[in-house]
XYZ file of C-alpha atoms in Angstrom:
686
model
C 13.303 -24.063 9.227
C 11.269 -26.987 7.859
C 13.630 -27.219 4.896
C 16.625 -27.247 7.226
C 15.064 -30.001 9.297
C 14.543 -32.090 6.181
C 18.078 -31.489 4.852
C 19.744 -32.484 8.142
C 17.601 -35.552 8.751
C 19.245 -38.958 8.510
C 16.969 -39.587 5.494
C 15.760 -42.949 6.729
C 12.381 -41.842 5.382
C 13.619 -41.634 1.783
C 11.892 -43.985 -0.628
C 14.293 -46.759 -1.592
C 13.468 -50.449 -1.505
C 10.119 -51.578 -0.050
C 8.803 -54.900 1.149
C 7.045 -57.200 -1.310
C 4.077 -59.346 -0.178
C 6.479 -62.256 0.517
C 8.495 -60.114 2.997
C 11.557 -59.613 0.787
C 12.764 -56.222 -0.398
C 12.449 -55.005 -3.937
C 15.727 -54.988 -5.881
C 14.993 -52.469 -8.657
C 13.310 -49.080 -9.083
C 10.666 -50.570 -11.422
C 9.823 -53.247 -8.878
C 9.515 -50.590 -6.159
C 7.135 -48.616 -8.357
C 5.025 -51.721 -8.967
C 4.657 -52.387 -5.248
C 3.912 -48.717 -4.440
C 1.350 -48.565 -7.235
C -0.468 -51.712 -6.126
C -0.505 -50.445 -2.506
C -1.694 -46.879 -3.122
C -3.758 -47.241 -6.296
C -6.077 -50.170 -5.857
C -8.489 -51.698 -8.303
C -12.011 -50.312 -8.447
C -15.455 -51.031 -9.910
C -15.533 -48.845 -13.004
C -19.042 -49.940 -13.975
C -20.417 -47.481 -11.426
C -19.113 -44.489 -13.384
C -21.960 -42.933 -15.329
C -19.984 -41.298 -18.139
C -22.852 -40.758 -20.528
C -22.201 -40.257 -24.257
C -24.879 -37.547 -24.424
C -24.154 -34.390 -22.457
C -26.680 -33.320 -19.818
C -28.239 -29.919 -20.364
C -27.057 -26.863 -18.468
C -28.236 -23.277 -19.009
C -25.937 -20.614 -20.376
C -26.920 -18.328 -17.486
C -25.583 -20.850 -14.994
C -22.363 -21.332 -16.959
C -21.839 -17.540 -17.057
C -22.377 -17.366 -13.317
C -19.918 -20.149 -12.479
C -17.312 -18.944 -14.983
C -17.780 -15.196 -14.640
C -14.707 -13.156 -15.534
C -14.558 -11.723 -12.020
C -14.605 -15.178 -10.368
C -11.983 -16.609 -12.671
C -9.784 -13.540 -12.012
C -10.113 -13.994 -8.256
C -9.584 -17.750 -8.500
C -6.316 -17.539 -10.468
C -5.001 -14.842 -8.110
C -5.793 -17.041 -5.091
C -3.211 -19.670 -6.008
C 0.237 -19.590 -4.412
C 2.472 -18.464 -7.304
C 5.140 -21.130 -6.856
C 3.049 -24.150 -5.959
C 4.371 -27.419 -7.413
C 3.429 -27.931 -11.048
C 1.599 -30.844 -12.601
C 2.918 -32.958 -15.509
C 2.779 -29.873 -17.795
C 5.438 -28.185 -15.588
C 3.396 -24.975 -15.462
C 3.409 -23.319 -12.055
C 0.563 -20.906 -11.148
C 2.889 -17.899 -11.571
C 3.088 -18.602 -15.299
C -0.668 -18.726 -15.714
C -1.103 -15.618 -13.536
C 1.344 -13.570 -15.574
C -0.239 -14.719 -18.844
C -3.823 -14.315 -17.695
C -4.503 -11.017 -19.452
C -3.724 -12.798 -22.718
C -5.294 -16.246 -22.112
C -8.134 -15.487 -19.683
C -10.946 -15.179 -22.233
C -9.846 -18.271 -24.152
C -9.505 -20.294 -20.921
C -13.016 -19.204 -19.888
C -14.429 -20.391 -23.240
C -12.638 -23.778 -22.897
C -13.917 -24.311 -19.366
C -17.501 -23.389 -20.273
C -17.441 -25.867 -23.153
C -15.842 -28.526 -20.960
C -18.614 -28.044 -18.418
C -21.351 -27.931 -21.039
C -20.226 -31.261 -22.557
C -19.036 -32.766 -19.257
C -15.802 -33.615 -21.049
C -12.432 -33.024 -19.397
C -9.665 -32.090 -21.871
C -7.165 -34.978 -22.102
C -4.117 -32.947 -21.007
C -5.989 -31.984 -17.830
C -6.756 -35.617 -16.933
C -3.070 -36.422 -16.425
C -1.433 -35.728 -13.065
C 1.882 -36.389 -11.384
C 2.064 -38.460 -8.218
C 4.703 -38.115 -5.555
C 5.240 -40.177 -2.406
C 5.576 -38.256 0.842
C 6.875 -40.050 3.943
C 4.504 -40.078 6.882
C 6.199 -38.655 9.979
C 7.142 -40.893 12.887
C 7.090 -44.224 11.093
C 9.419 -46.889 12.473
C 10.119 -48.587 9.124
C 10.225 -46.690 5.859
C 10.616 -49.907 3.878
C 6.881 -50.378 4.409
C 4.885 -49.147 1.378
C 2.176 -47.740 3.706
C 4.786 -45.511 5.422
C 4.181 -43.074 2.558
C 1.181 -41.121 1.279
C 0.599 -40.013 -2.275
C 0.076 -36.396 -3.301
C -1.502 -35.668 -6.682
C -0.113 -32.733 -8.643
C -2.775 -31.774 -11.212
C -2.483 -29.164 -13.952
C -3.224 -25.622 -12.730
C -5.957 -25.264 -15.336
C -7.903 -28.209 -13.888
C -7.433 -26.838 -10.364
C -8.717 -23.486 -11.540
C -11.870 -25.070 -12.936
C -12.312 -27.119 -9.772
C -12.031 -23.949 -7.648
C -14.795 -22.002 -9.400
C -17.084 -25.066 -9.276
C -16.323 -25.407 -5.553
C -17.183 -21.732 -5.053
C -20.486 -22.322 -6.836
C -21.299 -25.225 -4.472
C -20.209 -23.301 -1.390
C -21.277 -19.739 -2.110
C -24.235 -20.021 -4.491
C -25.830 -23.281 -3.401
C -24.493 -23.281 0.187
C -24.308 -27.055 0.128
C -21.899 -27.158 3.074
C -24.654 -25.745 5.301
C -26.815 -28.742 4.477
C -24.237 -31.281 5.636
C -24.203 -32.738 9.123
C -22.979 -30.387 11.833
C -20.984 -33.244 13.403
C -18.445 -33.096 10.565
C -15.756 -30.660 11.717
C -13.244 -31.080 8.887
C -12.931 -28.960 5.741
C -15.525 -26.428 6.917
C -15.119 -22.725 7.508
C -15.399 -21.893 11.179
C -14.690 -25.511 12.167
C -11.417 -26.813 13.521
C -9.746 -29.496 15.593
C -10.405 -27.182 18.534
C -14.142 -27.334 17.943
C -14.103 -31.095 17.397
C -12.112 -31.813 20.580
C -14.162 -29.315 22.538
C -17.390 -31.154 21.642
C -15.984 -34.543 22.588
C -14.410 -33.304 25.799
C -17.581 -31.507 26.816
C -19.590 -34.743 26.537
C -17.047 -36.660 28.546
C -16.881 -33.986 31.288
C -20.661 -33.811 31.459
C -21.028 -37.530 32.039
C -18.142 -37.719 34.559
C -19.767 -34.891 36.501
C -22.813 -37.155 36.825
C -20.620 -39.979 38.138
C -21.133 -42.003 34.987
C -18.999 -43.660 32.326
C -18.003 -42.809 28.774
C -16.559 -45.264 26.262
C -14.828 -43.661 23.302
C -13.553 -45.338 20.127
C -11.340 -43.304 17.789
C -11.077 -44.506 14.194
C -9.155 -43.415 11.136
C -10.338 -44.463 7.669
C -7.369 -45.751 5.716
C -6.497 -43.698 2.642
C -10.059 -42.401 2.464
C -9.452 -40.047 -0.478
C -7.578 -42.646 -2.487
C -9.952 -45.551 -1.925
C -13.532 -44.200 -1.868
C -15.457 -45.629 -4.782
C -16.638 -43.556 -7.756
C -20.146 -44.832 -7.107
C -20.073 -43.367 -3.594
C -18.983 -39.973 -4.979
C -21.667 -39.988 -7.696
C -24.379 -41.011 -5.224
C -23.317 -38.318 -2.725
C -23.508 -35.630 -5.434
C -26.951 -36.767 -6.491
C -28.348 -36.014 -3.004
C -27.357 -32.314 -3.138
C -28.863 -29.230 -4.778
C -26.221 -29.427 -7.505
C -27.539 -29.571 -11.048
C -27.062 -32.937 -12.845
C -24.670 -31.559 -15.475
C -22.242 -30.178 -12.924
C -22.483 -33.370 -10.867
C -21.665 -35.363 -13.999
C -18.688 -33.119 -14.804
C -17.263 -33.796 -11.326
C -17.880 -37.530 -11.616
C -16.149 -37.629 -14.995
C -13.286 -35.540 -13.649
C -12.469 -37.969 -10.815
C -13.157 -41.072 -12.921
C -11.130 -40.372 -16.034
C -7.793 -39.614 -14.443
C -4.322 -40.976 -15.073
C -1.395 -40.516 -12.697
C 2.300 -40.828 -13.493
C 4.717 -41.855 -10.745
C 8.504 -41.817 -10.882
C 11.251 -43.479 -8.857
C 14.844 -42.985 -9.913
C 15.026 -44.033 -13.575
C 11.622 -45.739 -13.697
C 8.244 -44.273 -14.648
C 4.796 -45.757 -14.425
C 1.435 -44.376 -15.606
C -1.701 -45.687 -13.912
C -5.365 -45.477 -14.796
C -7.133 -44.410 -11.598
C -10.094 -46.662 -10.796
C -11.249 -45.278 -7.469
C -10.915 -42.284 -5.156
C -10.458 -38.563 -5.621
C -7.033 -36.867 -5.929
C -5.055 -36.156 -2.751
C -4.472 -32.415 -3.004
C -7.383 -31.851 -5.353
C -9.443 -28.680 -4.865
C -12.766 -30.499 -4.776
C -11.606 -33.606 -2.936
C -12.213 -32.471 0.694
C -15.699 -31.201 -0.189
C -16.508 -34.460 -2.006
C -15.377 -36.479 0.992
C -17.633 -34.539 3.309
C -20.581 -35.344 1.001
C -19.669 -39.046 1.013
C -19.370 -39.393 4.801
C -22.500 -37.310 5.398
C -24.852 -40.307 5.108
C -22.894 -42.122 7.874
C -23.276 -39.166 10.215
C -26.970 -38.941 9.345
C -27.772 -42.500 10.358
C -30.425 -42.828 13.048
C -29.618 -43.585 16.718
C -31.029 -47.039 16.063
C -28.008 -47.804 13.870
C -25.398 -45.743 15.756
C -26.535 -45.464 19.386
C -24.606 -42.816 21.244
C -22.698 -39.960 19.653
C -20.841 -40.079 16.329
C -18.557 -37.286 15.111
C -15.999 -36.812 12.327
C -13.048 -34.611 11.514
C -12.363 -35.293 7.849
C -11.747 -39.088 7.769
C -11.185 -39.430 11.532
C -14.238 -40.692 13.358
C -15.037 -40.809 17.093
C -17.838 -42.797 18.670
C -18.931 -42.021 22.258
C -21.326 -44.056 24.325
C -22.254 -42.872 27.842
C -24.268 -44.099 30.765
C -24.090 -45.773 34.129
C -24.055 -49.454 33.041
C -20.804 -50.572 31.414
C -22.387 -53.602 29.718
C -25.008 -51.428 28.037
C -22.352 -48.942 26.963
C -20.241 -51.713 25.453
C -23.213 -53.131 23.516
C -24.030 -49.670 22.095
C -20.422 -49.165 21.085
C -20.224 -52.550 19.387
C -23.405 -51.854 17.437
C -22.021 -48.527 16.290
C -18.744 -50.135 15.193
C -20.605 -52.804 13.254
C -22.556 -50.078 11.425
C -19.375 -48.148 10.623
C -17.705 -51.284 9.224
C -20.703 -52.039 7.029
C -20.769 -48.485 5.788
C -17.058 -48.602 4.973
C -17.609 -51.797 2.967
C -20.207 -50.092 0.777
C -17.675 -47.352 -0.032
C -14.676 -49.678 -0.571
C -12.999 -48.346 2.593
C -11.200 -49.837 5.605
C -10.138 -48.660 9.079
C -6.510 -47.976 10.113
C -4.565 -46.653 13.154
C -3.702 -43.140 14.405
C -0.495 -41.200 14.968
C 1.126 -39.074 17.760
C 3.782 -36.313 18.119
C 6.265 -35.184 20.783
C 7.362 -31.563 21.436
C 10.688 -32.406 23.109
C 11.758 -34.637 20.211
C 11.052 -31.774 17.783
C 13.041 -29.398 19.934
C 16.084 -31.696 19.955
C 15.757 -32.176 16.209
C 15.774 -28.387 15.736
C 18.889 -28.188 17.890
C 20.542 -30.842 15.795
C 19.437 -29.100 12.592
C 20.776 -25.619 13.188
C 24.178 -26.641 14.511
C 25.888 -27.323 11.164
C 24.023 -24.486 9.451
C 24.663 -21.357 11.520
C 25.723 -20.243 14.947
C 23.091 -20.548 17.651
C 22.556 -16.888 18.552
C 20.083 -16.227 21.395
C 17.720 -14.538 18.949
C 17.736 -17.614 16.681
C 17.219 -20.005 19.577
C 14.228 -18.173 21.026
C 12.734 -17.830 17.521
C 12.962 -21.607 17.030
C 11.270 -22.229 20.349
C 8.456 -19.729 19.855
C 7.667 -20.531 16.226
C 8.360 -24.276 16.020
C 8.110 -25.777 19.482
C 5.697 -23.719 21.558
C 2.843 -24.095 19.025
C 3.197 -27.885 19.445
C 2.838 -27.512 23.200
C -0.103 -25.136 23.042
C -2.052 -27.027 20.352
C -5.699 -27.228 21.423
C -4.672 -26.278 24.992
C -8.150 -24.860 25.655
C -9.405 -28.443 25.815
C -6.769 -29.775 28.229
C -6.099 -26.613 30.202
C -7.252 -28.362 33.422
C -4.120 -30.507 33.223
C -1.964 -27.464 33.990
C -3.598 -27.177 37.419
C -1.558 -30.103 38.787
C 2.048 -29.583 39.820
C 3.339 -32.699 38.071
C 1.947 -31.636 34.682
C 2.992 -28.007 35.120
C 6.550 -29.136 35.915
C 6.714 -31.303 32.784
C 5.605 -28.386 30.610
C 8.058 -26.008 32.280
C 10.891 -28.472 31.639
C 10.315 -28.329 27.894
C 10.524 -24.533 27.942
C 13.505 -24.616 30.316
C 15.348 -26.948 27.895
C 14.815 -24.463 25.057
C 16.007 -21.537 27.210
C 19.067 -23.429 28.390
C 19.986 -24.153 24.772
C 19.558 -20.432 24.114
C 21.588 -19.170 27.065
C 24.015 -21.992 27.792
C 22.789 -21.919 31.395
C 23.546 -24.727 33.806
C 20.939 -27.540 34.161
C 20.360 -26.449 37.754
C 19.189 -22.949 36.742
C 15.643 -22.426 38.096
C 12.690 -22.060 35.718
C 11.861 -18.566 37.026
C 15.413 -17.322 36.502
C 15.488 -18.616 32.915
C 12.216 -16.884 32.147
C 13.411 -13.604 33.643
C 16.785 -13.397 31.892
C 15.270 -14.266 28.497
C 12.113 -12.136 28.959
C 9.926 -15.176 28.226
C 6.443 -15.638 29.698
C 6.147 -18.660 31.980
C 4.583 -21.476 29.981
C 1.611 -21.949 32.368
C 0.113 -18.421 32.197
C 0.995 -18.398 28.494
C -1.071 -21.580 28.042
C -3.930 -20.035 30.011
C -3.951 -17.039 27.661
C -3.764 -19.224 24.548
C -6.576 -21.424 25.902
C -8.753 -18.363 26.524
C -8.176 -17.124 22.971
C -9.100 -20.539 21.625
C -12.235 -20.449 23.785
C -13.199 -17.095 22.291
C -12.649 -18.393 18.750
C -15.092 -21.194 19.454
C -17.565 -18.703 20.893
C -17.291 -16.463 17.822
C -17.783 -19.398 15.473
C -20.848 -20.609 17.379
C -19.136 -23.865 18.393
C -18.875 -23.280 22.136
C -21.102 -25.542 24.180
C -22.581 -23.986 27.324
C -21.650 -25.808 30.489
C -24.606 -27.157 32.436
C -24.834 -27.663 35.312
C -22.426 -25.167 36.807
C -19.339 -26.443 38.617
C -20.208 -27.558 42.152
C -18.177 -29.051 44.978
C -17.194 -32.630 44.334
C -17.393 -32.458 40.535
C -14.798 -31.668 37.912
C -14.424 -28.129 36.650
C -15.158 -28.114 32.929
C -12.561 -26.696 30.530
C -15.000 -24.045 29.284
C -15.610 -22.824 32.837
C -11.836 -22.518 33.396
C -11.423 -20.482 30.215
C -14.465 -18.319 30.945
C -13.093 -17.485 34.380
C -9.839 -16.316 32.761
C -11.728 -14.016 30.352
C -13.841 -12.582 33.178
C -10.661 -11.591 34.994
C -9.694 -9.524 31.950
C -12.846 -7.404 32.374
C -14.003 -8.187 28.835
C -17.823 -8.236 28.489
C -18.603 -11.937 28.719
C -21.674 -11.969 26.474
C -20.760 -9.195 24.015
C -20.648 -9.987 20.323
C -17.119 -10.660 19.136
C -15.684 -9.175 15.972
C -14.347 -12.545 14.839
C -16.909 -14.511 12.827
C -17.176 -17.623 10.691
C -15.009 -16.996 7.596
C -17.068 -16.298 4.462
C -16.185 -16.197 0.796
C -16.118 -12.726 -0.743
C -16.960 -13.136 -4.421
C -18.905 -9.902 -4.925
C -17.153 -6.558 -5.440
C -19.434 -3.773 -6.698
C -16.601 -1.273 -6.263
C -13.028 -0.754 -7.411
C -9.957 0.027 -5.306
C -6.851 2.113 -5.864
C -3.686 1.700 -3.775
C -0.135 3.106 -4.038
C 1.112 -0.169 -5.527
C 4.842 -0.449 -6.143
C 5.360 3.329 -6.508
C 4.008 4.974 -3.334
C 6.162 8.101 -3.656
C 4.925 8.794 -7.193
C 1.340 8.103 -6.103
C 1.631 10.599 -3.199
C 2.863 13.401 -5.422
C -0.087 12.925 -7.788
C -2.833 12.899 -5.103
C -3.531 16.619 -5.024
C -3.839 16.793 -8.811
C -6.134 13.767 -8.839
C -8.392 15.442 -6.256
C -8.371 18.793 -8.081
C -9.329 17.117 -11.367
C -12.340 15.309 -9.895
C -15.472 16.182 -11.947
C -17.820 18.548 -10.154
C -20.817 16.225 -10.197
C -18.904 13.383 -8.506
C -19.430 12.717 -4.787
C -16.278 12.585 -2.692
C -16.045 11.128 0.791
C -13.135 11.260 3.283
C -12.994 8.901 6.281
C -10.690 8.337 9.235
C -10.410 6.618 12.581
C -8.597 7.663 15.733
C -7.622 6.225 19.118
C -6.151 8.364 21.866
C -5.853 8.209 25.657
C -9.262 9.941 25.788
C -11.035 7.306 23.720
C -11.718 5.969 20.254
C -13.513 7.801 17.445
C -14.409 7.753 13.778
C -15.184 10.624 11.428
C -16.192 11.267 7.842
C -17.134 14.121 5.538
C -19.068 13.860 2.232
C -18.641 16.594 -0.402
C -19.310 17.391 -4.051
C -18.411 20.188 -6.466
C -14.654 19.620 -5.889
C -15.051 19.729 -2.089
C -16.779 23.123 -2.267
C -20.141 21.783 -1.185
C -20.397 19.708 2.038
C -23.272 17.245 1.924
C -22.770 15.666 5.349
C -20.173 15.240 8.092
C -20.183 13.444 11.400
C -18.105 12.304 14.384
C -18.721 9.022 16.237
C -17.594 7.954 19.701
C -16.669 4.260 19.749
C -16.129 1.924 22.742
C -12.675 1.995 24.297
C -12.171 -1.654 23.357
C -12.342 -0.661 19.693
C -9.058 -0.781 17.703
C -7.898 1.852 15.229
C -8.397 -0.687 12.457
C -12.023 -1.125 13.509
C -12.455 2.652 13.764
C -11.201 3.114 10.192
C -13.687 0.543 8.839
C -16.531 1.921 10.963
C -15.959 5.376 9.482
C -16.276 3.913 5.961
C -19.422 1.991 6.996
C -21.203 5.048 8.444
C -20.234 7.189 5.497
C -21.701 4.576 3.155
C -24.933 4.584 5.131
C -25.324 8.250 4.242
C -24.823 7.360 0.559
C -27.442 4.583 0.270
C -30.092 6.906 -1.210
C -27.937 7.955 -4.161
C -28.238 6.292 -7.577
C -26.310 6.671 -10.861
C -23.580 8.670 -9.151
C -19.782 8.385 -9.276
C -18.625 8.107 -5.705
C -15.040 8.188 -4.445
C -14.316 7.142 -0.840
C -10.855 8.184 0.395
C -9.210 6.435 3.356
C -5.642 6.495 4.673
C -6.012 2.941 6.009
C -4.349 0.609 3.555
C -5.157 -2.348 5.822
C -8.871 -1.515 5.534
C -8.692 -1.553 1.734
C -6.771 -4.819 1.744
C -9.265 -6.472 4.093
C -12.191 -5.348 1.936
C -10.643 -6.923 -1.182
C -9.441 -10.172 0.368
C -11.092 -13.395 -0.731
C -11.988 -14.567 2.787
C -13.734 -12.302 5.302
C -13.183 -13.191 8.974
C -14.449 -10.158 10.906
C -17.904 -8.701 11.423
C -16.575 -5.166 11.091
C -15.155 -6.014 7.643
C -18.276 -7.945 6.665
C -20.720 -5.101 7.469
C -18.512 -2.562 5.684
C -18.269 -4.836 2.651
C -22.010 -5.441 2.530
C -22.895 -1.737 2.469
C -20.146 -0.960 -0.067
C -21.660 -3.584 -2.362
C -25.110 -2.176 -1.652
C -24.325 1.353 -2.845
C -22.077 -0.040 -5.575
C -25.036 -1.892 -7.081
C -26.604 1.449 -8.083
C -23.558 3.718 -8.372
C -20.010 3.668 -9.635
C -18.014 3.397 -6.408
C -14.259 3.722 -5.943
C -12.357 3.089 -2.726
C -9.035 4.912 -2.820
C -6.027 5.213 -0.544
C -4.938 8.722 0.500
C -1.733 9.660 2.287
C -2.223 10.684 5.915
C -0.863 13.962 7.328
C 0.123 15.265 3.918
C -1.795 18.514 4.005
C -4.662 17.204 1.891
C -7.828 19.048 3.004
C -10.233 16.134 2.966
C -7.973 13.793 4.922
C -7.109 16.470 7.471
C -10.827 17.230 7.954
C -11.688 13.548 8.446
C -8.829 13.250 10.940
C -10.161 16.249 12.847
C -13.651 14.722 12.938
C -12.276 11.354 14.125
C -10.325 12.990 16.956
C -13.450 14.918 17.944
C -15.269 11.574 18.043
C -12.991 10.330 20.827
C -14.779 12.717 23.257
C -18.098 13.088 21.421
C -21.458 12.254 22.987
C -22.550 10.702 19.674
C -21.983 7.124 20.760
C -21.871 4.138 18.435
C -21.209 0.452 19.030
C -18.672 -1.953 17.524
C -17.925 -5.609 18.032
C -15.510 -6.583 20.770
C -12.080 -7.208 19.180
C -9.858 -10.203 19.867
C -8.606 -10.661 23.422
C -5.012 -11.163 22.321
C -3.581 -7.958 23.799
C -5.587 -8.218 27.012
C -4.591 -11.839 27.448
C -0.904 -11.111 26.991
C -1.080 -8.235 29.438
C -2.344 -10.606 32.065
C 0.247 -13.243 31.174
C 3.041 -10.684 31.492
C 1.805 -9.572 34.894
C 1.994 -13.202 36.095
C 5.518 -13.814 34.750
């Protein structure tokens, strides 16, 4: 859909001629490139780059840790196969397919590059493209575009494993200021807006004032000085050699830009690459010292989301609030000057305009079937409307705002059905089986609220809502969740995403030939060596309840070592039950050492979640931890087995899991997401 929207646009955002400093338009492609280059790639102070001629020492143990074969394998697999290529025209898919042949050589090159803090010359060159910023009135202005840097995949690969070292091994992100909400796992625009809104609501409830100033640092990534990056790295736990490699990487770059028949190569003299793997992390390190300034320099509250900054000053005296705000702004401006940065303006977006653009886009491309229309609305438009709705959910409580929101949905449904403009909102919802936008927003807001709670970002509302004061957005969302009969203070399954770089076990799945795999299963089980330990696990959910079961055997299933059934809370999902069965089976295996252990499960989703790079659920995290624990002292395999295929071990585990649904052997799990419960309530209100 995005491609269609671009292809049917009037293309007023296409880079053609741009204004020169004297106000006239450029009259050649080379002149346009010169203006774009001088606007987006400014001069810098290269004397601040400490590119030493003698390499700084780094231990071989540390190099082996950063560039372990396992990490490099996971890193190259993590790239989208068909991401845009750098100047070498090599997309990730090419490197991925060739990895078995070039992996060891690449590892050796990267280790030597790191050891000498020298970046290979071909990796220093990148390709720059100009992307139009949405919603600009005049695309002849050079600043109506942003630059994206397309670096070689090999450099991105090296950046990624270094980033993982900084995040996972050194946990540097945890040392940065908690008031930076950008480029951090478990942080989001929702969390940032929630914090700001909470402070405003709290002061208004006390009959006071809040003065907020919202600032955007202009081209922060492109313009931050090399000195600022080097100084920020020096304040972390990062070893000097790695810090120097990063400094040299950002400071020895060239970028080639093209426009029509003209080409220009530029020596980069400031900033870090837009689209670079390390760039967001480096920016957070740079801005950290601003957020860490004392209240003496920035009185009030200062918060950032990437390069967007908000300053809040609150109180009862407007003159005092203004003085505090001005002092904070003066401090921010001085700080920006030391980093070669400036302040710019912000942008906005409209849902109705996007809807009409979609309508315009699909017309010449295909017939507007009802299915297509509702898909456009639900996947393109409604997410715009619901964006961060947990923060502004109070606005839906007034009739004027609710009517405006319903009109957007009604417009989409009229496009879908061809209904008359006078058709009532309720009728349109009924005939298209679409939830009314207001209860839908309430459900989405509650889910957002629960995400913030799971990530530890939800601020408790104090004091409680009383007559004559505003009702805080958190209180509104909490009331919605209470109506769903979900335990308010129970621990949620969702958790802050964490990087999964350790795998002390192997996995086997059907792959591309599931039928062949199924036919071989019985032979594989029969040929299992007698001294190996075999474990079968399963989860079940019926009208009677939820259960998990497992059985551990040896001697080709002839000797049963342990078996058990577990009764899980009714809120538990089948997916959670499957993982819980694996977890409890592993707990029985923790005392074994130097054994070959096979764990069979018919849950392919469980295996996939245990091998994914990012872990987002407590159930997965606990299962992964104990798998790695027993895998540290044994050879552990996690294998997929076909369900209901007459295989004894799987049938036995299924029997134990079903028995667990009514068992008195109770166990606990984390409360799953409230998605299904929320939608049930939304549907009942439609």
